[in-house]
Short mmCIF file of the N, C-alpha and C atoms (twelve columns), coordinates in Angstrom:
data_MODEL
# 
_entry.id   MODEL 
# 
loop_
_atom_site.group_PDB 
_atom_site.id 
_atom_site.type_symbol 
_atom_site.label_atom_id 
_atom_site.label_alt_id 
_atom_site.label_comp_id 
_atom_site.label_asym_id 
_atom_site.label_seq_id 
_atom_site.Cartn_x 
_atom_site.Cartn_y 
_atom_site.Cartn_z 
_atom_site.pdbx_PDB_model_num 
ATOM 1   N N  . UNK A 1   -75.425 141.774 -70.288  1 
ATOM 2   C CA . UNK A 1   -75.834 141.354 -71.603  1 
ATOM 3   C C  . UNK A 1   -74.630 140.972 -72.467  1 
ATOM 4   N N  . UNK A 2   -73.740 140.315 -71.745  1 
ATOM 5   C CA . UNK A 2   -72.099 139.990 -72.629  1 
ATOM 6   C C  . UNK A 2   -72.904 139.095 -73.646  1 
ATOM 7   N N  . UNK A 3   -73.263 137.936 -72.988  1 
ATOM 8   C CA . UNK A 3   -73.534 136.780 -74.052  1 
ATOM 9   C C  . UNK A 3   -74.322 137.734 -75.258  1 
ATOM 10  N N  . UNK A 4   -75.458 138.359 -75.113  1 
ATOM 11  C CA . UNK A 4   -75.907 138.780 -76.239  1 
ATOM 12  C C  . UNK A 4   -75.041 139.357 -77.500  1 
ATOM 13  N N  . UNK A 5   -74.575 140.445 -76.707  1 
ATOM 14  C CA . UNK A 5   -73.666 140.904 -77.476  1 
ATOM 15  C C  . UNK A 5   -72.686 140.055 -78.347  1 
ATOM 16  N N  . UNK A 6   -71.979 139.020 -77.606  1 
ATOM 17  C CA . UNK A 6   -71.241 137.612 -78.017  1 
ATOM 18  C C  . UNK A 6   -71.950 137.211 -79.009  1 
ATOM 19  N N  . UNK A 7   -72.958 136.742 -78.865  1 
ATOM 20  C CA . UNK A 7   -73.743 135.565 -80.046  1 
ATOM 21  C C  . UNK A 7   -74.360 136.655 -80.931  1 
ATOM 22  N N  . UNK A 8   -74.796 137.910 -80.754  1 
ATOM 23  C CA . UNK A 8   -74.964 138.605 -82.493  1 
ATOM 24  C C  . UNK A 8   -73.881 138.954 -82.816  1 
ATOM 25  N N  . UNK A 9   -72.538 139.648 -82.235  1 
ATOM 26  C CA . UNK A 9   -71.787 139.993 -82.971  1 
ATOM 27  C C  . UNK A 9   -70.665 138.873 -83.609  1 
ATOM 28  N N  . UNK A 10  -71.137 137.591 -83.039  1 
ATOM 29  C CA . UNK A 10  -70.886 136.192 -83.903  1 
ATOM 30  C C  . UNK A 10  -71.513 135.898 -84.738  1 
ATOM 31  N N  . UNK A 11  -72.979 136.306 -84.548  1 
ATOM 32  C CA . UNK A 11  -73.703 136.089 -86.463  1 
ATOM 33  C C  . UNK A 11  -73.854 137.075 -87.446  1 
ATOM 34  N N  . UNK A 12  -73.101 138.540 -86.650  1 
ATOM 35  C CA . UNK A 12  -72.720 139.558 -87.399  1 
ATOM 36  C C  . UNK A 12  -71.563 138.781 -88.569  1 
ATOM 37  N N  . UNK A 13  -70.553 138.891 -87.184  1 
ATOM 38  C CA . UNK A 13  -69.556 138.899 -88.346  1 
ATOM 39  C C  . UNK A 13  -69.612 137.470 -89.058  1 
ATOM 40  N N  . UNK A 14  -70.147 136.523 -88.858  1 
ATOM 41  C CA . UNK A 14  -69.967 135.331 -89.823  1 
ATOM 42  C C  . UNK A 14  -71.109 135.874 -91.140  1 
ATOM 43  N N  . UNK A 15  -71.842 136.808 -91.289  1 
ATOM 44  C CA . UNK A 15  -72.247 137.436 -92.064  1 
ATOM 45  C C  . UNK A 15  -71.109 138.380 -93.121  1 
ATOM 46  N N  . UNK A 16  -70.471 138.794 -92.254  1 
ATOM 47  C CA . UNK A 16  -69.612 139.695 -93.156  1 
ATOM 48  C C  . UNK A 16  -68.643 138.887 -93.717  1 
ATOM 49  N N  . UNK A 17  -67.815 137.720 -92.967  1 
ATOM 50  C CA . UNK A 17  -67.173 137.088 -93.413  1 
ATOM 51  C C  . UNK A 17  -67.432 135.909 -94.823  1 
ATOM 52  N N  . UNK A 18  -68.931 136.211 -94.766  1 
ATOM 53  C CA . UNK A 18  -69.631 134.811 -95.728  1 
ATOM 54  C C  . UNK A 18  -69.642 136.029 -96.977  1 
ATOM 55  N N  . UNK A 19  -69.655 137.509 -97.359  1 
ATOM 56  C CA . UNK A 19  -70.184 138.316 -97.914  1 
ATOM 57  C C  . UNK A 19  -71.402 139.017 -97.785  1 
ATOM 58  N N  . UNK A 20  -71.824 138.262 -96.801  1 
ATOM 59  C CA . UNK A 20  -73.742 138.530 -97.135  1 
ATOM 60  C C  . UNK A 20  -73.962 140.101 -96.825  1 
ATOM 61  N N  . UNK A 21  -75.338 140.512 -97.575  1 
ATOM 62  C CA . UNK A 21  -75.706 141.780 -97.813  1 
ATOM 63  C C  . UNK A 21  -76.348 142.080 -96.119  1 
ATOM 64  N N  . UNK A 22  -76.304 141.329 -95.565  1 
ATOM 65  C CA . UNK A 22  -77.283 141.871 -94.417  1 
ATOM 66  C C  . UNK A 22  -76.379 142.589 -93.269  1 
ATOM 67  N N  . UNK A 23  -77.038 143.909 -92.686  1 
ATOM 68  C CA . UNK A 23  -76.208 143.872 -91.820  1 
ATOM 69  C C  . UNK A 23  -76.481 143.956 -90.722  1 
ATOM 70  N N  . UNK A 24  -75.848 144.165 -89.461  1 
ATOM 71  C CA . UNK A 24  -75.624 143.472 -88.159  1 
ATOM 72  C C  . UNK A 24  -77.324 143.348 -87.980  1 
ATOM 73  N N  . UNK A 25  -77.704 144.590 -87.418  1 
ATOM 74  C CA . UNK A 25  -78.574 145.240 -87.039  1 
ATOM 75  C C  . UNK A 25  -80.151 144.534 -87.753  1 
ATOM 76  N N  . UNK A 26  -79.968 143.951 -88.757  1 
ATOM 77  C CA . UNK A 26  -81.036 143.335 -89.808  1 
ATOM 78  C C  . UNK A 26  -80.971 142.101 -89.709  1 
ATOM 79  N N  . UNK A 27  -79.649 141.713 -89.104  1 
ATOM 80  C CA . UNK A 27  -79.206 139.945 -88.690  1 
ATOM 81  C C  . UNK A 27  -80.482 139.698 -87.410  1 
ATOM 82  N N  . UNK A 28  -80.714 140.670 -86.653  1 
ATOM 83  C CA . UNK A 28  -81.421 140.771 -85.589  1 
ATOM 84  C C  . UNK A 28  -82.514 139.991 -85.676  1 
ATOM 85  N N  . UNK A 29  -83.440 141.405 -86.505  1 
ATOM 86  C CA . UNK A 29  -84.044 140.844 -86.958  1 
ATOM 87  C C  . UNK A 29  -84.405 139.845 -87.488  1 
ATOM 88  N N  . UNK A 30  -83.709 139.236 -88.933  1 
ATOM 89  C CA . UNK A 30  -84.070 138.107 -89.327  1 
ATOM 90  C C  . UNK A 30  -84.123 137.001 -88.420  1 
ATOM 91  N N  . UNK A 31  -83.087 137.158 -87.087  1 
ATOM 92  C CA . UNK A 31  -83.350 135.906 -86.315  1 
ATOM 93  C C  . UNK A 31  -84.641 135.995 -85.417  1 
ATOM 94  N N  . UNK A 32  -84.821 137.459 -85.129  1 
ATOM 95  C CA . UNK A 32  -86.569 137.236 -84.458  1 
ATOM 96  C C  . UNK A 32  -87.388 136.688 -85.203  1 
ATOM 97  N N  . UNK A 33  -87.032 137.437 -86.518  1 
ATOM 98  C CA . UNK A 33  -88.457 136.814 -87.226  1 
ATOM 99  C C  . UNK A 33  -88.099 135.176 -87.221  1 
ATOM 100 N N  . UNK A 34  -87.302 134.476 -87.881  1 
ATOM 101 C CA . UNK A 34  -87.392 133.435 -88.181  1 
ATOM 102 C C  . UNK A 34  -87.592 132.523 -86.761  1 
ATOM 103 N N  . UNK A 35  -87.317 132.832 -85.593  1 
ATOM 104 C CA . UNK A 35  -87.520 132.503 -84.236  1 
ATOM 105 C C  . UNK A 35  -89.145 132.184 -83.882  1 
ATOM 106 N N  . UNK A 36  -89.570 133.400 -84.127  1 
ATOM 107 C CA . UNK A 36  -90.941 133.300 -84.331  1 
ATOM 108 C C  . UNK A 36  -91.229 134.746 -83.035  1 
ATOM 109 N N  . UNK A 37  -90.211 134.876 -82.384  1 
ATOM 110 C CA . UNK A 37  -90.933 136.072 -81.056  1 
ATOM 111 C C  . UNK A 37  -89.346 136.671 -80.749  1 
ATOM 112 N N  . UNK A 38  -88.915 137.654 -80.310  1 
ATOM 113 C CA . UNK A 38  -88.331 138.276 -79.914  1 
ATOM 114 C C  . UNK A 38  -86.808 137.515 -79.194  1 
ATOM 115 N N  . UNK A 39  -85.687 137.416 -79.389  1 
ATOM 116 C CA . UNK A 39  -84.713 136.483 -79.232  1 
ATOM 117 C C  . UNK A 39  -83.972 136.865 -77.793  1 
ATOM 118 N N  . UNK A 40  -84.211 137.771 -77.547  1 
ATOM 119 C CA . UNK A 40  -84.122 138.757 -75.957  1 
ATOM 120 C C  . UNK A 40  -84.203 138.094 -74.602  1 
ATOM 121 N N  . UNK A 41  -85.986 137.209 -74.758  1 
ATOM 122 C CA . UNK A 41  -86.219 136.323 -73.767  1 
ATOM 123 C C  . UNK A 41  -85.175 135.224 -73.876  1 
ATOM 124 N N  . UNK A 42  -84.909 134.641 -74.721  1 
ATOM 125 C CA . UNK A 42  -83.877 133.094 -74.586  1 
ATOM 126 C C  . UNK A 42  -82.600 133.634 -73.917  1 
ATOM 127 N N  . UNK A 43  -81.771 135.133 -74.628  1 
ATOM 128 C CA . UNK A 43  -80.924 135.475 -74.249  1 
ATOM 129 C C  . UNK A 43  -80.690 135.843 -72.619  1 
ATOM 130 N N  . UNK A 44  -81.740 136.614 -71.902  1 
ATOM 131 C CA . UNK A 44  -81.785 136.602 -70.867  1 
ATOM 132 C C  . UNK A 44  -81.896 135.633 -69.723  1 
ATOM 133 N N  . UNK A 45  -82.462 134.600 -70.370  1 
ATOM 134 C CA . UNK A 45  -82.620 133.055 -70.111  1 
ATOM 135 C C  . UNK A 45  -81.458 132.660 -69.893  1 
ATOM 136 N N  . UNK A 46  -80.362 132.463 -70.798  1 
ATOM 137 C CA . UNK A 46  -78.988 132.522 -70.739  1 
ATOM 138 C C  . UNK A 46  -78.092 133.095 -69.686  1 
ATOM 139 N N  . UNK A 47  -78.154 134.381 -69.700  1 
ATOM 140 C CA . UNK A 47  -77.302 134.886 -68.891  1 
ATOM 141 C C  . UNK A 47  -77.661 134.952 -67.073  1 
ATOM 142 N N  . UNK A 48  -78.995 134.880 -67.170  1 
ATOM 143 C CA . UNK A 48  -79.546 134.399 -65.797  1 
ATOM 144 C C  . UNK A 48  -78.841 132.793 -65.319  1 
ATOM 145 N N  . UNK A 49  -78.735 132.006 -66.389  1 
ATOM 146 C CA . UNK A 49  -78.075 130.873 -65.907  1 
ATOM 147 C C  . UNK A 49  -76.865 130.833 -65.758  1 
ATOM 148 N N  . UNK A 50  -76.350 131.652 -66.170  1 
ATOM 149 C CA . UNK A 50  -74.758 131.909 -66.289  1 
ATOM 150 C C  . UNK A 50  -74.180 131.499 -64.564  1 
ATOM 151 N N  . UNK A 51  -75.376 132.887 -63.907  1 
ATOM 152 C CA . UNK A 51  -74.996 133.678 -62.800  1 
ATOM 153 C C  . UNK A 51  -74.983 131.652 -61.478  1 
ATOM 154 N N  . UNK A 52  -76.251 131.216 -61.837  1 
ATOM 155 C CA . UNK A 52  -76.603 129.677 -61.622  1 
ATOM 156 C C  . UNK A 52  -75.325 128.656 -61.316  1 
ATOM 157 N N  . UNK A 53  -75.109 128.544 -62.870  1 
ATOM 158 C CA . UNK A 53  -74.020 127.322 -63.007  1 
ATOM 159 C C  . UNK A 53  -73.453 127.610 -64.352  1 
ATOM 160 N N  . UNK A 54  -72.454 128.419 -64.331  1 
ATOM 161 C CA . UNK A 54  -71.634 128.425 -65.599  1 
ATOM 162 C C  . UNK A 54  -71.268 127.197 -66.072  1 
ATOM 163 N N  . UNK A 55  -70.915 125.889 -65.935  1 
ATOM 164 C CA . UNK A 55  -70.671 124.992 -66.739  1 
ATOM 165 C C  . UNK A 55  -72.146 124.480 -67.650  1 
ATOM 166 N N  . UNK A 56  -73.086 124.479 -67.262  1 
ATOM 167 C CA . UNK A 56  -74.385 124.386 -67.637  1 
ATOM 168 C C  . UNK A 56  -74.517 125.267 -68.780  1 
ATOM 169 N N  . UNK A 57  -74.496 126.997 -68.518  1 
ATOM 170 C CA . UNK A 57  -74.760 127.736 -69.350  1 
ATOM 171 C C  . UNK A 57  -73.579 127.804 -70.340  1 
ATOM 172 N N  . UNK A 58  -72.255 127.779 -70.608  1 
ATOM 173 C CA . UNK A 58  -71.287 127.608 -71.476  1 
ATOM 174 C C  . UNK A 58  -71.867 126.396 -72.010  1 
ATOM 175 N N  . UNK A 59  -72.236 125.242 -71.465  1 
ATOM 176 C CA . UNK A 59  -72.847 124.264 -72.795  1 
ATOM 177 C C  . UNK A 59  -73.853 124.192 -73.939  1 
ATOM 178 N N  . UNK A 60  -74.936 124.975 -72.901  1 
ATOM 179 C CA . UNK A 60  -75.993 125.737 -73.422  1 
ATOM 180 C C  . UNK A 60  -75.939 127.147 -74.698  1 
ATOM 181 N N  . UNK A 61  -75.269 127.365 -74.364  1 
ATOM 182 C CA . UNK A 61  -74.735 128.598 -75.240  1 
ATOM 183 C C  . UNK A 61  -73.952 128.389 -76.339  1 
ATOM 184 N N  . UNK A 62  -73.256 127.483 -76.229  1 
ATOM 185 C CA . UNK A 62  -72.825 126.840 -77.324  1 
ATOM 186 C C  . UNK A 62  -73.336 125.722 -77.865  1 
ATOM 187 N N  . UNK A 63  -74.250 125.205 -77.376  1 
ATOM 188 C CA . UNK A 63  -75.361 124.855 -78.359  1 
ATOM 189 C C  . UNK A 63  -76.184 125.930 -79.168  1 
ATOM 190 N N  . UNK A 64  -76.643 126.957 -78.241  1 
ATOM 191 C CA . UNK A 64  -77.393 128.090 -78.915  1 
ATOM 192 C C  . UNK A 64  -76.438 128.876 -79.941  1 
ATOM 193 N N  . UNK A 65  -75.175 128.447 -79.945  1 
ATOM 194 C CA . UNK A 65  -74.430 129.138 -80.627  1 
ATOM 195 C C  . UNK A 65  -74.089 128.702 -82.354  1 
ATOM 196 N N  . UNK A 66  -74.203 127.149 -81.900  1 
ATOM 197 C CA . UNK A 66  -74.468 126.684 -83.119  1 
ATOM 198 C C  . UNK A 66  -75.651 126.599 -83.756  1 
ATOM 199 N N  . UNK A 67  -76.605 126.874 -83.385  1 
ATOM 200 C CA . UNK A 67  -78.181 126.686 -83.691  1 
ATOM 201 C C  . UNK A 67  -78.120 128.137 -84.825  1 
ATOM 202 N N  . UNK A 68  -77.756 129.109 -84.022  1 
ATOM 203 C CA . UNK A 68  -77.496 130.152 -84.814  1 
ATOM 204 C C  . UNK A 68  -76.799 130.526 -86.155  1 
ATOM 205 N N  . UNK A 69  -75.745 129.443 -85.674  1 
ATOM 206 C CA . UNK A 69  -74.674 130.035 -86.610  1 
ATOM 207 C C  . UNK A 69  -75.080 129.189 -87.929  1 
ATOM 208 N N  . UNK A 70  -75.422 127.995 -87.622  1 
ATOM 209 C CA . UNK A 70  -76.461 127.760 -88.768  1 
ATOM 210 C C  . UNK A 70  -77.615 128.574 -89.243  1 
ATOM 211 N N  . UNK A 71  -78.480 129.087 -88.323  1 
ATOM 212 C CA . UNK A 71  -80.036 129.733 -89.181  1 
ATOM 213 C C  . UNK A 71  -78.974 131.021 -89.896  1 
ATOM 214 N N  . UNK A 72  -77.930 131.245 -88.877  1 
ATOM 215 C CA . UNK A 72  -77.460 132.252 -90.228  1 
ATOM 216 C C  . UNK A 72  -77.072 132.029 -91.612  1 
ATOM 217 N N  . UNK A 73  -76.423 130.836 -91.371  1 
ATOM 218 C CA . UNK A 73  -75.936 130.750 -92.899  1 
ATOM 219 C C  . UNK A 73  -77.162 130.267 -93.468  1 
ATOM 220 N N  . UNK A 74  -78.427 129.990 -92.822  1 
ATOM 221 C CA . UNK A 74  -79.200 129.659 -94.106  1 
ATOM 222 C C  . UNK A 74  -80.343 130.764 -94.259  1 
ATOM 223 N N  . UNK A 75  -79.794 131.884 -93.464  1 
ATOM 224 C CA . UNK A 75  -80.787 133.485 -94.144  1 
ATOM 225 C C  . UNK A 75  -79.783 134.421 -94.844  1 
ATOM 226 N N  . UNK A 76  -79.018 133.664 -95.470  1 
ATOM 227 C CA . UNK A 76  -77.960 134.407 -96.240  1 
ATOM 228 C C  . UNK A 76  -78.559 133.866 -97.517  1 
ATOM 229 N N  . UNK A 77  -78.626 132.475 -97.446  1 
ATOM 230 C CA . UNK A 77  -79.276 132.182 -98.859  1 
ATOM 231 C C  . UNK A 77  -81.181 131.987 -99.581  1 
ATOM 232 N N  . UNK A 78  -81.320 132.752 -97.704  1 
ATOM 233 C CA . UNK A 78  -82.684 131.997 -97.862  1 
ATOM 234 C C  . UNK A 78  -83.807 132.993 -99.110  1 
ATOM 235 N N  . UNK A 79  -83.090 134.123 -99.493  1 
ATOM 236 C CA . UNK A 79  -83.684 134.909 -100.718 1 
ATOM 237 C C  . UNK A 79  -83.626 134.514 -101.724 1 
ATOM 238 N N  . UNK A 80  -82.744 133.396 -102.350 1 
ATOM 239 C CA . UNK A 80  -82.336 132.712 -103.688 1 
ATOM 240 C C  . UNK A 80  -83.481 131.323 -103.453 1 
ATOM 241 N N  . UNK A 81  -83.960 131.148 -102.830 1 
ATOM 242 C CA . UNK A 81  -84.592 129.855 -102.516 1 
ATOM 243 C C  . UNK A 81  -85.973 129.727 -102.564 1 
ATOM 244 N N  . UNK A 82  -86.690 128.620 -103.403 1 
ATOM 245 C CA . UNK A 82  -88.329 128.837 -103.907 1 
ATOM 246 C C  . UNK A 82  -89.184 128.972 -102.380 1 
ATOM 247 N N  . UNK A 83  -90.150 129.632 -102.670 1 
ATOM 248 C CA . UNK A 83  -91.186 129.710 -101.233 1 
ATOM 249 C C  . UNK A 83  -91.488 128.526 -101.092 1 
ATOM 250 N N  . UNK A 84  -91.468 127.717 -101.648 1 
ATOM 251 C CA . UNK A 84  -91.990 126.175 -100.809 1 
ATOM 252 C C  . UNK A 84  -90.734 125.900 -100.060 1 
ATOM 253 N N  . UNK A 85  -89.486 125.659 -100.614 1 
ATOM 254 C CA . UNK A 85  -88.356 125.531 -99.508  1 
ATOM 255 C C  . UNK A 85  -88.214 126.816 -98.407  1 
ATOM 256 N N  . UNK A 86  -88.227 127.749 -98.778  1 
ATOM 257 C CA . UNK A 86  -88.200 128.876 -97.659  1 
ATOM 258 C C  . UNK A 86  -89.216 128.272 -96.074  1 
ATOM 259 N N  . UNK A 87  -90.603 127.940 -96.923  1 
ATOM 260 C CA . UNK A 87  -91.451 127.521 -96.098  1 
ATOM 261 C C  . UNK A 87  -91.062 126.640 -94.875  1 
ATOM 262 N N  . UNK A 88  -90.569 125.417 -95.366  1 
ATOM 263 C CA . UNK A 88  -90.009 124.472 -94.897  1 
ATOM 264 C C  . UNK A 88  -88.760 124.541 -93.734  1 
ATOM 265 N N  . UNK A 89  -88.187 125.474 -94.826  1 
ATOM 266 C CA . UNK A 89  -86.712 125.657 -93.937  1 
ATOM 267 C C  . UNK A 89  -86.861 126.558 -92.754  1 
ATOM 268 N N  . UNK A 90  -87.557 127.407 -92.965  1 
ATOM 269 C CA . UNK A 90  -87.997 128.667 -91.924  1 
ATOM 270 C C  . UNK A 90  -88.333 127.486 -90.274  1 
ATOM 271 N N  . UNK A 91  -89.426 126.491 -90.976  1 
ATOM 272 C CA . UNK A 91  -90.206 126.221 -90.185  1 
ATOM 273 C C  . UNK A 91  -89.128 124.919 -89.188  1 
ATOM 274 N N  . UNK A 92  -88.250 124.604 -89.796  1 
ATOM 275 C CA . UNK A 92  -87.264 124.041 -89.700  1 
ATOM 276 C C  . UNK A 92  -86.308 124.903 -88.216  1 
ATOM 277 N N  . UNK A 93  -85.929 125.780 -88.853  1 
ATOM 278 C CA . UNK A 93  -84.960 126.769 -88.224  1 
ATOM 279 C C  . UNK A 93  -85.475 127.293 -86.926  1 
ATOM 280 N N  . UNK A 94  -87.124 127.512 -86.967  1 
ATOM 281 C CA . UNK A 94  -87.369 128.257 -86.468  1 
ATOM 282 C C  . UNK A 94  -87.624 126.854 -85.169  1 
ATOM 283 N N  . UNK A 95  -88.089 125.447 -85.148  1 
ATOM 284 C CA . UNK A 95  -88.190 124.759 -84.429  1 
ATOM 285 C C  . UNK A 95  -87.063 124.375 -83.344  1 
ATOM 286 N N  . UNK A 96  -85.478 124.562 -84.425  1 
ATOM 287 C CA . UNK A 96  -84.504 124.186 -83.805  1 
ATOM 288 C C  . UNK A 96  -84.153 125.309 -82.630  1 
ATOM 289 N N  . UNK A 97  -84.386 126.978 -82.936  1 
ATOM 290 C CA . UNK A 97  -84.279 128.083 -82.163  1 
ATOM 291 C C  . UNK A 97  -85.165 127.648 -81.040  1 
ATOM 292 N N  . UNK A 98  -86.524 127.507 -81.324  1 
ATOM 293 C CA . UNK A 98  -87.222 127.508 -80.009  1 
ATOM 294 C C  . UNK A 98  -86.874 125.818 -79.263  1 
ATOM 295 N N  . UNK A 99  -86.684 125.117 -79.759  1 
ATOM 296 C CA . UNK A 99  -86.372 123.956 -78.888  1 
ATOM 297 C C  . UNK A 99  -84.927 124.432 -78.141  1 
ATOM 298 N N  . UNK A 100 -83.949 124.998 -78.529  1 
ATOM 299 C CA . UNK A 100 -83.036 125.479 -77.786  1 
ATOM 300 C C  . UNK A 100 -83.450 126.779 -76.737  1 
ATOM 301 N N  . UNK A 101 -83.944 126.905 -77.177  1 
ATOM 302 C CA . UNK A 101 -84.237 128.136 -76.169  1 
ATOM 303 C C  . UNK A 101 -84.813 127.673 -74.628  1 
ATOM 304 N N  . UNK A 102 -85.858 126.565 -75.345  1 
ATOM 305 C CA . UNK A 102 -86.540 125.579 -74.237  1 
ATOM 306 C C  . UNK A 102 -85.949 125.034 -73.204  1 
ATOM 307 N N  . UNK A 103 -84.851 124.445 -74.046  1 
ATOM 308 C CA . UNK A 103 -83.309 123.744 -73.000  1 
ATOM 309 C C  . UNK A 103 -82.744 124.821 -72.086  1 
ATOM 310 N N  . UNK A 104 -82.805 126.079 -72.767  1 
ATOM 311 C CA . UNK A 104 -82.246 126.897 -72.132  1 
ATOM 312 C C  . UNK A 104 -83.144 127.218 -70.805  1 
ATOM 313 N N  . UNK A 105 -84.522 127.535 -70.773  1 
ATOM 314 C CA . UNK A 105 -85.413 127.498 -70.279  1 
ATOM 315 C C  . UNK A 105 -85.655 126.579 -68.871  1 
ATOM 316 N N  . UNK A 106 -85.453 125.626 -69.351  1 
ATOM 317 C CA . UNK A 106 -85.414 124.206 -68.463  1 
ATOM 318 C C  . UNK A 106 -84.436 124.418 -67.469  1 
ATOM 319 N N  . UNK A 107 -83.025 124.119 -68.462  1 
ATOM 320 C CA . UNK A 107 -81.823 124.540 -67.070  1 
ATOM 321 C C  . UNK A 107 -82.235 125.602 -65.721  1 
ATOM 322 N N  . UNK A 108 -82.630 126.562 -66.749  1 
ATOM 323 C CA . UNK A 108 -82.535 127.561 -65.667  1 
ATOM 324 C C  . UNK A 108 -83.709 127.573 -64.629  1 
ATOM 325 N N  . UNK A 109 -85.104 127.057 -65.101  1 
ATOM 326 C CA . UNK A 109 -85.612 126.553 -63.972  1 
ATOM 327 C C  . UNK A 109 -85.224 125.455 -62.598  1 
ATOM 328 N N  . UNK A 110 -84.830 124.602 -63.407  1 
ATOM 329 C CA . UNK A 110 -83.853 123.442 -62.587  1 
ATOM 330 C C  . UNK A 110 -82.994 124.084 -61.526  1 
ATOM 331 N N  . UNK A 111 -82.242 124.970 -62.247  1 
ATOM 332 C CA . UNK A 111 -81.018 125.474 -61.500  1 
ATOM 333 C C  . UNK A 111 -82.214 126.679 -60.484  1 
ATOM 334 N N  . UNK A 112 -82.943 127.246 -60.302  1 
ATOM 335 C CA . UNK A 112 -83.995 127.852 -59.781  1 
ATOM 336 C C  . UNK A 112 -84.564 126.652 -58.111  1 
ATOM 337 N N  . UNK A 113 -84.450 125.850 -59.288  1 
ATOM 338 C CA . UNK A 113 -85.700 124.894 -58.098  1 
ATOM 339 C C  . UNK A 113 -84.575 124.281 -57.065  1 
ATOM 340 N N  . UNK A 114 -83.232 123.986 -57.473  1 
ATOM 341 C CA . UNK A 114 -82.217 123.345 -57.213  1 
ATOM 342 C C  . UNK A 114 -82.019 124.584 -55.350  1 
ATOM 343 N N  . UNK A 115 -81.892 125.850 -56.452  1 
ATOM 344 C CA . UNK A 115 -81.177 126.682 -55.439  1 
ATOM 345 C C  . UNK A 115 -82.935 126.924 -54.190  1 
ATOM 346 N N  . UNK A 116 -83.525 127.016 -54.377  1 
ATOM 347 C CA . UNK A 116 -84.686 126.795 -53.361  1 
ATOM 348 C C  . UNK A 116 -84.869 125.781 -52.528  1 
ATOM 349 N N  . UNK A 117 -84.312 124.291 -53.386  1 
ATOM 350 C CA . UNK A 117 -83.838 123.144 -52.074  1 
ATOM 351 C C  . UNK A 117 -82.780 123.056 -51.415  1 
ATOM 352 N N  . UNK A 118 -82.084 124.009 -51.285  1 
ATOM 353 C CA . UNK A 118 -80.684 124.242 -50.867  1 
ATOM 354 C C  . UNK A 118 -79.287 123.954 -51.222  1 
ATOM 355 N N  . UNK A 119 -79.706 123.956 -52.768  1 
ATOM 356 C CA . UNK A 119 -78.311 123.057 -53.357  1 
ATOM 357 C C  . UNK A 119 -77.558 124.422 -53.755  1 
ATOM 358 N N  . UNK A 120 -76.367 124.091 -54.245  1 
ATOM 359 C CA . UNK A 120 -75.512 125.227 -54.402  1 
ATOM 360 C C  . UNK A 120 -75.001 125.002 -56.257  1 
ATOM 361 N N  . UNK A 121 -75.197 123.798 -56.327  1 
ATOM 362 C CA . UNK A 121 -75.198 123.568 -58.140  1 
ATOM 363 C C  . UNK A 121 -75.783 122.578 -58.892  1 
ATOM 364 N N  . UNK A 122 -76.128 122.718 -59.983  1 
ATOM 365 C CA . UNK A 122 -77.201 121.879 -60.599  1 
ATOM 366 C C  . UNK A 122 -76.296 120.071 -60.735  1 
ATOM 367 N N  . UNK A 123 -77.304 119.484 -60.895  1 
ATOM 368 C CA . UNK A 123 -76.711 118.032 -61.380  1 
ATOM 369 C C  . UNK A 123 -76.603 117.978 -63.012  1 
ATOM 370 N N  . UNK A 124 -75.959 117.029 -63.516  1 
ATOM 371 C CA . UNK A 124 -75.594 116.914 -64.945  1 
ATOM 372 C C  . UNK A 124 -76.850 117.026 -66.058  1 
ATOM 373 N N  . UNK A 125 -76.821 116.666 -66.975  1 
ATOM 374 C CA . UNK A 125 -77.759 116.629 -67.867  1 
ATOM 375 C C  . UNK A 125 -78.883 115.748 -67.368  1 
ATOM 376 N N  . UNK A 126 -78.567 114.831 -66.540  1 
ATOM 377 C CA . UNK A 126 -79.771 114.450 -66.193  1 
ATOM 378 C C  . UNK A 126 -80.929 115.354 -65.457  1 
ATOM 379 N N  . UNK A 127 -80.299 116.555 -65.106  1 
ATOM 380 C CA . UNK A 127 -80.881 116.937 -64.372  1 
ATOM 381 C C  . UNK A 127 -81.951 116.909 -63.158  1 
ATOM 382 N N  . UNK A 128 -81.250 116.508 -62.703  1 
ATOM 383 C CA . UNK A 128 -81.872 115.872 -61.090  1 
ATOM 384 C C  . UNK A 128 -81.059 116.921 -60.430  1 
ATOM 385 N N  . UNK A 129 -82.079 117.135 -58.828  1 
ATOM 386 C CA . UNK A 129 -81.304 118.092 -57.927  1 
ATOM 387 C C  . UNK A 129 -80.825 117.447 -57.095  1 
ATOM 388 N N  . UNK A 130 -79.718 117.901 -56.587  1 
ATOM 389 C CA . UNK A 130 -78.649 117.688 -56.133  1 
ATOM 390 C C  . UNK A 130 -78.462 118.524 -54.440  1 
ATOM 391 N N  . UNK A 131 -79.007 118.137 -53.128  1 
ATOM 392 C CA . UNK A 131 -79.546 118.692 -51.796  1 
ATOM 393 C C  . UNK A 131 -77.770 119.703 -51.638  1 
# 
């Protein structure tokens, strides 16, 4: 569970570093909730691909890394902000989390189906398998 640990205690501390009142442990949270389901599955998603094709999952992850590091900075401010924008933005945030997660999702099936046809590593973003 490195990556996990990695990517909250990256939206930990860009929390502490921004000032914000929230802490680690409540960062969690806010990203389940605003996710919409439990952030555990994507993460495991992740590190299962790791084991796959690390160049894949280091891209992936740092996409998921920025996905984050944005919804964080915008649940730092998202208490100062009218419920119609909250609305919006949530629904916003919460699309960009699960569409990444999806990607994440994808790879790692790919890289799944890849290693069942006898390949030993995934093909590029196009993702096509590779015998």
């Amino acid at each position: 569970m490195t990556i996990i640990r990695q990517v909250m205690a990256g939206a930990a501390g860009m929390l502490l570093l921004s000032g914000g009142a929230m802490a680690a442990g409540n960062n969690n949270e806010a990203l389940n909730d605003l996710y919409g389901r439990n952030m555990d599955g994507c993460l495991n998603n992740l590190n299962m691909l790791k084991t796959i094709n690390q160049t894949d999952a280091d891209r992936q992850s740092a996409a998921l890394n920025g996905v984050i590091s944005g919804a964080t900075h915008y649940l730092l401010m998202r208490g100062q902000l009218t419920q119609d924008m909250r609305s919006v933005m949530d629904n916003i945030w919460q699309s960009r989390l699960t569409g990444q997660c999806q990607s994440i999702h994808n790879a790692l099936f790919e890289g799944l189906l890849n290693l069942a046809d006898g390949g030993t590593e995934m093909a590029g973003a196009a993702g096509r398998r590779q015998p």
